[in-house]
PDB file of C-alpha atoms in Angstrom:
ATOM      1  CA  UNK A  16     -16.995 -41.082 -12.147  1.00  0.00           C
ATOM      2  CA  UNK A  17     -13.268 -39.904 -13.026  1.00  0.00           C
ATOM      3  CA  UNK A  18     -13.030 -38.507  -9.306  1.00  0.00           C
ATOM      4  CA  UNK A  19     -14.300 -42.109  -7.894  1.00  0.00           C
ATOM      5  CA  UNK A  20     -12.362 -44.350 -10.712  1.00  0.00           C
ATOM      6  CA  UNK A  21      -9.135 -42.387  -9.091  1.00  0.00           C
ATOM      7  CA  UNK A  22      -9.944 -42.763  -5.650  1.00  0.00           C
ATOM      8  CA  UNK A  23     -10.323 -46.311  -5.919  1.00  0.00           C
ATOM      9  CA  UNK A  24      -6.926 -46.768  -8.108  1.00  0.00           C
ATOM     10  CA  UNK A  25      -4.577 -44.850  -5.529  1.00  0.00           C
ATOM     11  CA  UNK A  26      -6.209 -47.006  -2.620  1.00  0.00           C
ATOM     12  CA  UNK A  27      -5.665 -50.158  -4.607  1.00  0.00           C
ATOM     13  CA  UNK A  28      -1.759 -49.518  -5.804  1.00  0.00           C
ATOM     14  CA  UNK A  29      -1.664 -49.046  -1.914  1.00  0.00           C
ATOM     15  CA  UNK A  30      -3.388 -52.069  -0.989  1.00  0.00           C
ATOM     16  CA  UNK A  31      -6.619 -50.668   0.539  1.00  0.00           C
ATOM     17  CA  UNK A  32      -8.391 -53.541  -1.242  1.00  0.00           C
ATOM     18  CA  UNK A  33     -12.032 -52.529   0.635  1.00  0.00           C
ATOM     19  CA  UNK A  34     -11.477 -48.923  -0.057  1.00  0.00           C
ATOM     20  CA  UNK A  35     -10.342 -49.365  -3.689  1.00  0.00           C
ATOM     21  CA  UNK A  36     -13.722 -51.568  -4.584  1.00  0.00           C
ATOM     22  CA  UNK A  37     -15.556 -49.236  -2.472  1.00  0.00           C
ATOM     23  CA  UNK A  38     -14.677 -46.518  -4.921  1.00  0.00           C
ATOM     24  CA  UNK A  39     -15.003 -48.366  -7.847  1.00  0.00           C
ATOM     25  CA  UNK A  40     -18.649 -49.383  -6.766  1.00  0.00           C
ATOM     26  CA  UNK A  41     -19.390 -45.488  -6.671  1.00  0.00           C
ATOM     27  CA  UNK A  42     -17.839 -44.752  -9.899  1.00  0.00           C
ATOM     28  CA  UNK A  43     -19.851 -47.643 -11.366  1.00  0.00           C
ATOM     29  CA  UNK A  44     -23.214 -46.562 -10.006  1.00  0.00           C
ATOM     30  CA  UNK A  45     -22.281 -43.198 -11.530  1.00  0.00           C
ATOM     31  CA  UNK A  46     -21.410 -43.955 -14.898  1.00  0.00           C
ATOM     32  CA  UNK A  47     -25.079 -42.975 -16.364  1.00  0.00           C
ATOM     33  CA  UNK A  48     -26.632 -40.535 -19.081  1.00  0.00           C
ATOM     34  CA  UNK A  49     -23.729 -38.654 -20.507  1.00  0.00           C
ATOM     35  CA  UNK A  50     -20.842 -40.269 -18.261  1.00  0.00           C
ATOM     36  CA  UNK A  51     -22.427 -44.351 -19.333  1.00  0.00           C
ATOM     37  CA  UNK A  52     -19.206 -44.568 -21.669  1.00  0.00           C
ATOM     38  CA  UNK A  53     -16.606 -44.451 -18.673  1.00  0.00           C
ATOM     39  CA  UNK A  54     -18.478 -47.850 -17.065  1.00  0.00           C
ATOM     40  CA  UNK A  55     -16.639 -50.394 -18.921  1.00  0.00           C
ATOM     41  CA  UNK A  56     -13.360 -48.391 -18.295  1.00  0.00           C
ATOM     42  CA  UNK A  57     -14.211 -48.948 -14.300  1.00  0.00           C
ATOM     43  CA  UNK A  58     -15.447 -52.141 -14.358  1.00  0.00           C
ATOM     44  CA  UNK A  59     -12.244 -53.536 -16.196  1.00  0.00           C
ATOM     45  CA  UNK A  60     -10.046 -51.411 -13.102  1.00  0.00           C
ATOM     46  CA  UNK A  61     -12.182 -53.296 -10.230  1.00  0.00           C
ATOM     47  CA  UNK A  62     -11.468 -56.385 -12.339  1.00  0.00           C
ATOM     48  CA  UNK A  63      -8.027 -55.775 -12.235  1.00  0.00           C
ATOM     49  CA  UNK A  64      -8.245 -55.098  -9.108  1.00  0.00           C
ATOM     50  CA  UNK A  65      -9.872 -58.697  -8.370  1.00  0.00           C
ATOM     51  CA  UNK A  66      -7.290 -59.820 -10.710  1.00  0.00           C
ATOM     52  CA  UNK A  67      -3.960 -59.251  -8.312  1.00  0.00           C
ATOM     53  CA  UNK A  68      -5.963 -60.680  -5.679  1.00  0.00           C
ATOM     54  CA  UNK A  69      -6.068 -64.022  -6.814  1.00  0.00           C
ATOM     55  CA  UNK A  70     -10.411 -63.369  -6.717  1.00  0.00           C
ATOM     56  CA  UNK A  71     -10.894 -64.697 -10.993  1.00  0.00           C
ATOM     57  CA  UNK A  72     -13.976 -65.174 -11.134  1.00  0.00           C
ATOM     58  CA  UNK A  73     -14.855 -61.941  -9.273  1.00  0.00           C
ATOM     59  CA  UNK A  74     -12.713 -60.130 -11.875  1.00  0.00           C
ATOM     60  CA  UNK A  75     -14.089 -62.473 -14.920  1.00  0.00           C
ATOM     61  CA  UNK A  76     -17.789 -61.190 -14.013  1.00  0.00           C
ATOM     62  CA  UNK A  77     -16.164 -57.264 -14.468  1.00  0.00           C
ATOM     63  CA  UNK A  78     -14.659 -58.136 -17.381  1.00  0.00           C
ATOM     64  CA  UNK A  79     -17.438 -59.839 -19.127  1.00  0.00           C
ATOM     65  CA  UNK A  80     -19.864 -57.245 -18.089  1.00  0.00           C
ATOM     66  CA  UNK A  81     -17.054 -54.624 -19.954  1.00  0.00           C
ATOM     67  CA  UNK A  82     -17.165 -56.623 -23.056  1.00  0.00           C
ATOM     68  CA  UNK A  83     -20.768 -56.738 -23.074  1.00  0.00           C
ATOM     69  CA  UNK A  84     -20.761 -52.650 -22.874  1.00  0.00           C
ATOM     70  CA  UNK A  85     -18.074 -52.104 -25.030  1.00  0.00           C
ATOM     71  CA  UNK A  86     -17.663 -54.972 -27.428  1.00  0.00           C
ATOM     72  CA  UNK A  87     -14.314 -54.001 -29.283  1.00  0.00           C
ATOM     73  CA  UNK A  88     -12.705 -52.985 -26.231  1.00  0.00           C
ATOM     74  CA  UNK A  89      -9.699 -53.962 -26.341  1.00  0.00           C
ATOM     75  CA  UNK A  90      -8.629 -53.385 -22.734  1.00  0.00           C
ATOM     76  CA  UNK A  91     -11.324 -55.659 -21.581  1.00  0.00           C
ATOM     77  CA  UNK A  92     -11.400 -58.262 -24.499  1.00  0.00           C
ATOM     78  CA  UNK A  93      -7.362 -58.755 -23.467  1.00  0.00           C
ATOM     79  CA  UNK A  94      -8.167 -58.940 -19.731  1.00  0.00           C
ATOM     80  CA  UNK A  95     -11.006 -61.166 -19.907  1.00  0.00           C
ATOM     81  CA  UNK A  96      -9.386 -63.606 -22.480  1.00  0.00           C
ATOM     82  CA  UNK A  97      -6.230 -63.306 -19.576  1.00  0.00           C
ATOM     83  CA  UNK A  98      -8.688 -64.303 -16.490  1.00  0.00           C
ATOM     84  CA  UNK A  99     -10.381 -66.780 -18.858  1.00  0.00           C
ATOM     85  CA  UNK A 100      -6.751 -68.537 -18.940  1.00  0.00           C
ATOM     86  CA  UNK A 101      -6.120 -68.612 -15.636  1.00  0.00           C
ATOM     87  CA  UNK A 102     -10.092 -70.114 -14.948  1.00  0.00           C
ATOM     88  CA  UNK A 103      -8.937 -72.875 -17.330  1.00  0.00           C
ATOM     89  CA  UNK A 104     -11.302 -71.530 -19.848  1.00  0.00           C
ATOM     90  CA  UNK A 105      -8.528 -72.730 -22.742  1.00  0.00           C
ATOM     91  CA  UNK A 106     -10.348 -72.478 -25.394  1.00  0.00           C
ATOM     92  CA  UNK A 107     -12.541 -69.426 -24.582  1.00  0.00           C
ATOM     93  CA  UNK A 108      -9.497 -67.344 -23.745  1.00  0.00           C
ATOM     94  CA  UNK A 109      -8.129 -68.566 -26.934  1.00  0.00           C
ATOM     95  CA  UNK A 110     -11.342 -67.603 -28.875  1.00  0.00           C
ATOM     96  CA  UNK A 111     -11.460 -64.207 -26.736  1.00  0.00           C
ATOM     97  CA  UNK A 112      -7.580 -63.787 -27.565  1.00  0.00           C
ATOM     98  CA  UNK A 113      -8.421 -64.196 -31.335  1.00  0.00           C
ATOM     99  CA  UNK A 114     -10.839 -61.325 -30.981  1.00  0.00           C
ATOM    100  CA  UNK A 115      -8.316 -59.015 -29.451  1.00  0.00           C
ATOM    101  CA  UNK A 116      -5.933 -59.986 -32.330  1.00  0.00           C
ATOM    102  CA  UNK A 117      -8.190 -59.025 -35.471  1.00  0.00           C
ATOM    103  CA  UNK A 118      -8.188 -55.501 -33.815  1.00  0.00           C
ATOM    104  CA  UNK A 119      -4.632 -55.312 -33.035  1.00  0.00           C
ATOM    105  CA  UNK A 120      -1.321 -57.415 -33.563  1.00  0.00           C
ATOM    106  CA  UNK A 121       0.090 -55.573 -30.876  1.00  0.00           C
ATOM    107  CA  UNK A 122       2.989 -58.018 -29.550  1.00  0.00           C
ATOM    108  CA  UNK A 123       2.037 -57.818 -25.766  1.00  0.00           C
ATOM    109  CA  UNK A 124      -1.299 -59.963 -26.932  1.00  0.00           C
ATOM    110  CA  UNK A 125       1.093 -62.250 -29.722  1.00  0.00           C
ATOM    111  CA  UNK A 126       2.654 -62.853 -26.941  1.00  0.00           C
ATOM    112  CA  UNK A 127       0.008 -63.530 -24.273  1.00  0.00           C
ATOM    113  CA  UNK A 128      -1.909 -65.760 -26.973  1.00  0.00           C
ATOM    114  CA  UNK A 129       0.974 -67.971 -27.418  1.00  0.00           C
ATOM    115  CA  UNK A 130       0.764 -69.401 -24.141  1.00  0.00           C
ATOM    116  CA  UNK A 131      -2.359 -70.392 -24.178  1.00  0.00           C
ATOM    117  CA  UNK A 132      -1.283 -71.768 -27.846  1.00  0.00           C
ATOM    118  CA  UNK A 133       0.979 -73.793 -26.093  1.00  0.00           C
ATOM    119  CA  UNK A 134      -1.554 -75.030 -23.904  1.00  0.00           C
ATOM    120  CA  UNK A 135      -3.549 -76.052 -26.722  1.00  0.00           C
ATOM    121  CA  UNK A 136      -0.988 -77.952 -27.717  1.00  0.00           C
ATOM    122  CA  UNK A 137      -0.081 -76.014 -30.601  1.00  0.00           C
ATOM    123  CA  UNK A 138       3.468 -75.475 -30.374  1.00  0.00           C
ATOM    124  CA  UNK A 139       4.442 -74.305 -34.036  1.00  0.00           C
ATOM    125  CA  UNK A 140       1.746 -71.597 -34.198  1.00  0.00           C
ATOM    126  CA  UNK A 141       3.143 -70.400 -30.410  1.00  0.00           C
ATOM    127  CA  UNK A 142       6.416 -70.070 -31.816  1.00  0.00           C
ATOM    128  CA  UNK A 143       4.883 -68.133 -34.898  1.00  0.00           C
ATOM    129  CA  UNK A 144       3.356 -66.059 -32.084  1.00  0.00           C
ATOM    130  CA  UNK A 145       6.237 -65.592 -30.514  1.00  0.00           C
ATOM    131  CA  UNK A 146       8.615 -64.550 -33.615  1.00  0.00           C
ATOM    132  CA  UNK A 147       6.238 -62.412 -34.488  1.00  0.00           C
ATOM    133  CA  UNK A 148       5.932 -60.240 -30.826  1.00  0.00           C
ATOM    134  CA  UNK A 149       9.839 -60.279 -30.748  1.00  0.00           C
ATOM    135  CA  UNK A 150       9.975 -58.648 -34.098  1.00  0.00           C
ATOM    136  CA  UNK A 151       7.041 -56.173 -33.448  1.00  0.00           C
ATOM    137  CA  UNK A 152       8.931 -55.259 -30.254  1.00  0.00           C
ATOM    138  CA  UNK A 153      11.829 -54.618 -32.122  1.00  0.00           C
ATOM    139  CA  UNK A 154      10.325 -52.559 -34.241  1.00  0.00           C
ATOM    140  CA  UNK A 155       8.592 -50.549 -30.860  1.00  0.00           C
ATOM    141  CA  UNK A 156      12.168 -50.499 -29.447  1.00  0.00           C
ATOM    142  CA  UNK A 157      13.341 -49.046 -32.895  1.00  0.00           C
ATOM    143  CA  UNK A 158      10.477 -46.318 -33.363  1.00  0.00           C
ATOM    144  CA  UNK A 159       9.257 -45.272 -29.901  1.00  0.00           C
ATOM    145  CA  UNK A 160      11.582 -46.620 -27.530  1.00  0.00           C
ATOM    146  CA  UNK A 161      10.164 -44.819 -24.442  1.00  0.00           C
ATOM    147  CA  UNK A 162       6.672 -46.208 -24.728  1.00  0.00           C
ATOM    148  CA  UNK A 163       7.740 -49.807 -25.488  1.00  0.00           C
ATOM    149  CA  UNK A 164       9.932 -50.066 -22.359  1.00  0.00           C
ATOM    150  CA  UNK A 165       7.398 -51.930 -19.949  1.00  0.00           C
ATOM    151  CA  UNK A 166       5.912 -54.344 -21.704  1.00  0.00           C
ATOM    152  CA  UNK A 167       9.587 -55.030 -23.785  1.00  0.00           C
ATOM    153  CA  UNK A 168      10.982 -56.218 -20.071  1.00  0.00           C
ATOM    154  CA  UNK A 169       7.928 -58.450 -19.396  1.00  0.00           C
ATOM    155  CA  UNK A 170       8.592 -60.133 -23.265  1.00  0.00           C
ATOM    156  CA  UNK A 171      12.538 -60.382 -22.996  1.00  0.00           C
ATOM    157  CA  UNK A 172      12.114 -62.017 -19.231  1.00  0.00           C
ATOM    158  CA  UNK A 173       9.746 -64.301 -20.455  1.00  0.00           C
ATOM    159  CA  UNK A 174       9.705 -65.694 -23.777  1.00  0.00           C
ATOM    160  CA  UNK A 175      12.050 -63.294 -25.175  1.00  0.00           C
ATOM    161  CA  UNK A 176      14.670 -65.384 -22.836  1.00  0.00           C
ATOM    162  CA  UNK A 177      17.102 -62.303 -22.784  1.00  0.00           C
ATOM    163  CA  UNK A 178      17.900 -61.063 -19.016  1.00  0.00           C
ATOM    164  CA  UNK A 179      20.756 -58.941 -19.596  1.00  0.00           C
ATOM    165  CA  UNK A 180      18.383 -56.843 -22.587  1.00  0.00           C
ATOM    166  CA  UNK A 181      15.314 -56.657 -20.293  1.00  0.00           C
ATOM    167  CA  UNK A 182      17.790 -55.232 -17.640  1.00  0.00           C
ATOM    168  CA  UNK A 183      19.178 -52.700 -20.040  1.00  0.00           C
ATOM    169  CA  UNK A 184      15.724 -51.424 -20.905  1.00  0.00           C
ATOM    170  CA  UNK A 185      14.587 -51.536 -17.330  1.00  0.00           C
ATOM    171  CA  UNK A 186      17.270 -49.651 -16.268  1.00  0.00           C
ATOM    172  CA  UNK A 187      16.492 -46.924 -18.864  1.00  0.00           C
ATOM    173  CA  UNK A 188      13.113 -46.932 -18.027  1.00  0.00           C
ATOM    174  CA  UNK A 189      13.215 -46.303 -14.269  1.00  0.00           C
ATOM    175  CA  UNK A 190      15.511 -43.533 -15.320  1.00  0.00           C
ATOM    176  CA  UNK A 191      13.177 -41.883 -17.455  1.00  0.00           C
ATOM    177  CA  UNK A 192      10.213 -42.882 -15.098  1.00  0.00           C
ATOM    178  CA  UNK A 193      10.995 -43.371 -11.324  1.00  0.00           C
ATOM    179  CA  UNK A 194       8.264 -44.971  -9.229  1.00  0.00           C
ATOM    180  CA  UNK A 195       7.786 -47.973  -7.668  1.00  0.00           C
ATOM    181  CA  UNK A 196       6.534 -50.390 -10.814  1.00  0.00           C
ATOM    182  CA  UNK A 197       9.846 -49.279 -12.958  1.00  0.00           C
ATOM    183  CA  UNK A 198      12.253 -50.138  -9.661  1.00  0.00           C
ATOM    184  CA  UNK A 199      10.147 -53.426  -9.465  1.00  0.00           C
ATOM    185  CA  UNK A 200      10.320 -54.029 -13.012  1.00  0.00           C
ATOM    186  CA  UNK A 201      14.514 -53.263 -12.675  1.00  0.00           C
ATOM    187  CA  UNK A 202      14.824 -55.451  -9.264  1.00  0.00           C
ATOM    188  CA  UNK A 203      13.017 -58.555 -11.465  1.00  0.00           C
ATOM    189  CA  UNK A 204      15.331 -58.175 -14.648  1.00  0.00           C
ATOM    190  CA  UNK A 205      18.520 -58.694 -12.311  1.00  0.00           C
ATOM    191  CA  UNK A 206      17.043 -60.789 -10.642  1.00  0.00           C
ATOM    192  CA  UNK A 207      16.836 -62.744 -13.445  1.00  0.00           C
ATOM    193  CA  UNK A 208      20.306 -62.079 -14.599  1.00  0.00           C
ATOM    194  CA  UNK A 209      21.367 -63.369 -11.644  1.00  0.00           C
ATOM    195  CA  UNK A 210      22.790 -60.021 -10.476  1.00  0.00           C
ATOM    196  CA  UNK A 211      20.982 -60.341  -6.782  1.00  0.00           C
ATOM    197  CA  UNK A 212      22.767 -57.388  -5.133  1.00  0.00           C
ATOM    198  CA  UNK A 213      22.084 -55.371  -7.686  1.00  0.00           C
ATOM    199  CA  UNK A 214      18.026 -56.804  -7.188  1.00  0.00           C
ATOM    200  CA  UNK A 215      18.057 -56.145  -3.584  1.00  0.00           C
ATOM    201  CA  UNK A 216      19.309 -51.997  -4.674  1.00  0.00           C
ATOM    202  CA  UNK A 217      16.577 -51.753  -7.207  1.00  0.00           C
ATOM    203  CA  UNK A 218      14.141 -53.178  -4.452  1.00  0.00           C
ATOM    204  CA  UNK A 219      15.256 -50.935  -2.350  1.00  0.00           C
ATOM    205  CA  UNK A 220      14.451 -48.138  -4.162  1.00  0.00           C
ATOM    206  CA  UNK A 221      10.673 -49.672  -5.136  1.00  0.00           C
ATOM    207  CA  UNK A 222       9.815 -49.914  -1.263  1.00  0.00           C
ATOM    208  CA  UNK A 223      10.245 -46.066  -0.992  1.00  0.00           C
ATOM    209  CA  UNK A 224       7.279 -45.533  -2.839  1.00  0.00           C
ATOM    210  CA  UNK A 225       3.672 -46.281  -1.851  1.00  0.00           C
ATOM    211  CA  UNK A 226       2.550 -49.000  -4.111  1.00  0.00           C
ATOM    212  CA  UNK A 227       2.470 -52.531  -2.224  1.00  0.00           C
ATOM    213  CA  UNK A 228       1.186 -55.427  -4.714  1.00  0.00           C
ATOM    214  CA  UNK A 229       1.622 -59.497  -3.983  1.00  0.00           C
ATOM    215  CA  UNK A 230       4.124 -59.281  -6.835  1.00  0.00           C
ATOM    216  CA  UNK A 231       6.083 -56.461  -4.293  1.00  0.00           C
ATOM    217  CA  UNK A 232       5.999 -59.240  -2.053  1.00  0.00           C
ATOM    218  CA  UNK A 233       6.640 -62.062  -3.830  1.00  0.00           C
ATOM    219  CA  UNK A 234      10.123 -60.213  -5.470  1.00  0.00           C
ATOM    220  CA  UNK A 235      11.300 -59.264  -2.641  1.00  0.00           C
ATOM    221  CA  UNK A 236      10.812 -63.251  -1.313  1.00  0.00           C
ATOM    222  CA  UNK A 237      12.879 -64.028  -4.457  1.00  0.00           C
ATOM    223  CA  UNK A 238      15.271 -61.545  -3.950  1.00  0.00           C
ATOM    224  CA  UNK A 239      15.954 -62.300  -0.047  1.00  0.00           C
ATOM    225  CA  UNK A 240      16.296 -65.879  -0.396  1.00  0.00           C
ATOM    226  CA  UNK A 241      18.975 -65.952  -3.308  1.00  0.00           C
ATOM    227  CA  UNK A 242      20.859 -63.545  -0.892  1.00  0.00           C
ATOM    228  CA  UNK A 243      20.737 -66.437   1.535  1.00  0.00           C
ATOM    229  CA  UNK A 244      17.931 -64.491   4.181  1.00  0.00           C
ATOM    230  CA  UNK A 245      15.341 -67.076   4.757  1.00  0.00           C
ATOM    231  CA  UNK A 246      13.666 -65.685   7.418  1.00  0.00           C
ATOM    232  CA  UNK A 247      13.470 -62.748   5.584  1.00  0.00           C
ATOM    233  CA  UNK A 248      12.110 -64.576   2.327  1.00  0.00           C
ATOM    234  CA  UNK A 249       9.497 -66.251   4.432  1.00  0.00           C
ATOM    235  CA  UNK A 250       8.083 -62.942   5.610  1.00  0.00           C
ATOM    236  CA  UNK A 251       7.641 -61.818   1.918  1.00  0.00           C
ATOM    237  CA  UNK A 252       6.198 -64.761   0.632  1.00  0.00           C
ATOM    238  CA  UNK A 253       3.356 -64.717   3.293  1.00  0.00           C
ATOM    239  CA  UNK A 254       2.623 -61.270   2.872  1.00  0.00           C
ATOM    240  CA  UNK A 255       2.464 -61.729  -1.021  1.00  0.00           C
ATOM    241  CA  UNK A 256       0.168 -64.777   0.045  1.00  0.00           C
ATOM    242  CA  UNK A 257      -1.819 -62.098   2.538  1.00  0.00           C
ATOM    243  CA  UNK A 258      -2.378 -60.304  -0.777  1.00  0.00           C
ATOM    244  CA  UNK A 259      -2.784 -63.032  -3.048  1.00  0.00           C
ATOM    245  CA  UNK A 260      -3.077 -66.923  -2.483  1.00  0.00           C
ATOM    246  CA  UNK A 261      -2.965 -67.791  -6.027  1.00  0.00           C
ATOM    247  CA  UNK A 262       0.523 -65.171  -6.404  1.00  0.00           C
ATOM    248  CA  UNK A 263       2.871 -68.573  -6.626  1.00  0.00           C
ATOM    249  CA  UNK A 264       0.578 -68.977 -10.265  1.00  0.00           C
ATOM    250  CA  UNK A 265       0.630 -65.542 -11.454  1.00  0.00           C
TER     251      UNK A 265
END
């Protein structure tokens, strides 16, 4: 199942979408007897894999199926209240969301549970949601700084409205991890600082490694067309849209 579960992950980071569910399929059909616990672990990676492909309600049938195995999973309660969002299944990804919370306040779901707050209309309680993931991400940053890194970026280029701190963590991070999601992750961040040359080097430097993803794609787009290469940003953009059609939404 492990051997399979792999398989299918390195063809997917590599966008060998009909190889990667291929695998996944295998490892599923395996996951019996003694191996039955690794199932909802696979099904929630072909869901993800669904996922960055724009296919939701592929990836909300994987996901439900992993709840229904594994009811206090937390990896698949938080994915399938995320694909439930994006369905515009408000109020069951907010029920789903309040799940994941009474197992964990970890601030990566705060945070994720606050926008669909604020699609509910209920601004106060997102902002309570909100205060609360910056401080537990303090806190993260304070403690275990090297495992808080990722998800820190996503929060401080997002709600956390802080460009030049995500950058500064970024930059540490793709220091003490090098591969193609950290360089990503550090091309986004000045991006967002508005520090585009500095976007296209980090870019640069994710396009060396193998991984190739819609939001690859989509960066580079970004990053091409504040340097003032449209053609250039075009051919991104479709092949993020050759990836994913919904990427523009993600």
């Amino acid at each position: 199942v492990r051997g399979n579960a792999l398989l299918g992950h390195l063809a997917d980071i590599q966008n060998n979408h009909k190889e990667a569910l291929h695998a996944y399929s295998i490892a599923i059909r395996l996951a019996v007897d003694k191996q039955a616990a690794l199932k909802p672990w696979v099904l929630v990676l072909r869901g993800l894999s669904y996922l960055h492909r724009g296919r939701f309600p592929e990836a909300h049938e994987d996901f439900a199926k992993a709840v229904e195995l594994s009811p206090n999973s937390i990896l698949a309660l938080e994915h399938l209240a995320e694909v439930q969002g994006r369905l515009g299944k408000i109020e069951d990804s907010a029920a789903t969301y309040q799940k994941v919370l009474l197992l964990t306040r970890n601030p990566e779901f705060l945070e994720a549970f606050a926008g669909i707050e604020e699609t509910r209309g209920n601004k106060e309680q997102a902002q309570a949601l909100i205060a609360e993931a910056r401080a537990g991400y303090d806190k993260m940053l304070k403690e275990f700084p090297k495992a808080a890194y990722g998800h820190a970026i996503d929060f401080y280029l997002g709600p956390g409205d802080d460009a030049a701190l995500a950058v500064s963590l970024a930059e540490k991070d793709s220091k003490l991890r090098p591969n193609g999601d950290t360089f990503l992750a550090l091309a986004q961040a000045h991006l967002a600082n508005k520090g585009h040359a500095e976007a296209k080097q980090a870019l640069d430097k994710a396009l060396q490694y193998p991984h190739r993803s819609a939001d690859l794609h989509w960066t580079a787009s970004e990053i091409h067309r504040a340097l003032g290469d449209a053609d250039k940003a075009a051919a991104e953009e479709k092949s993020a849209l050759a990836i994913n059609p919904l990427q523009a939404s993600m």
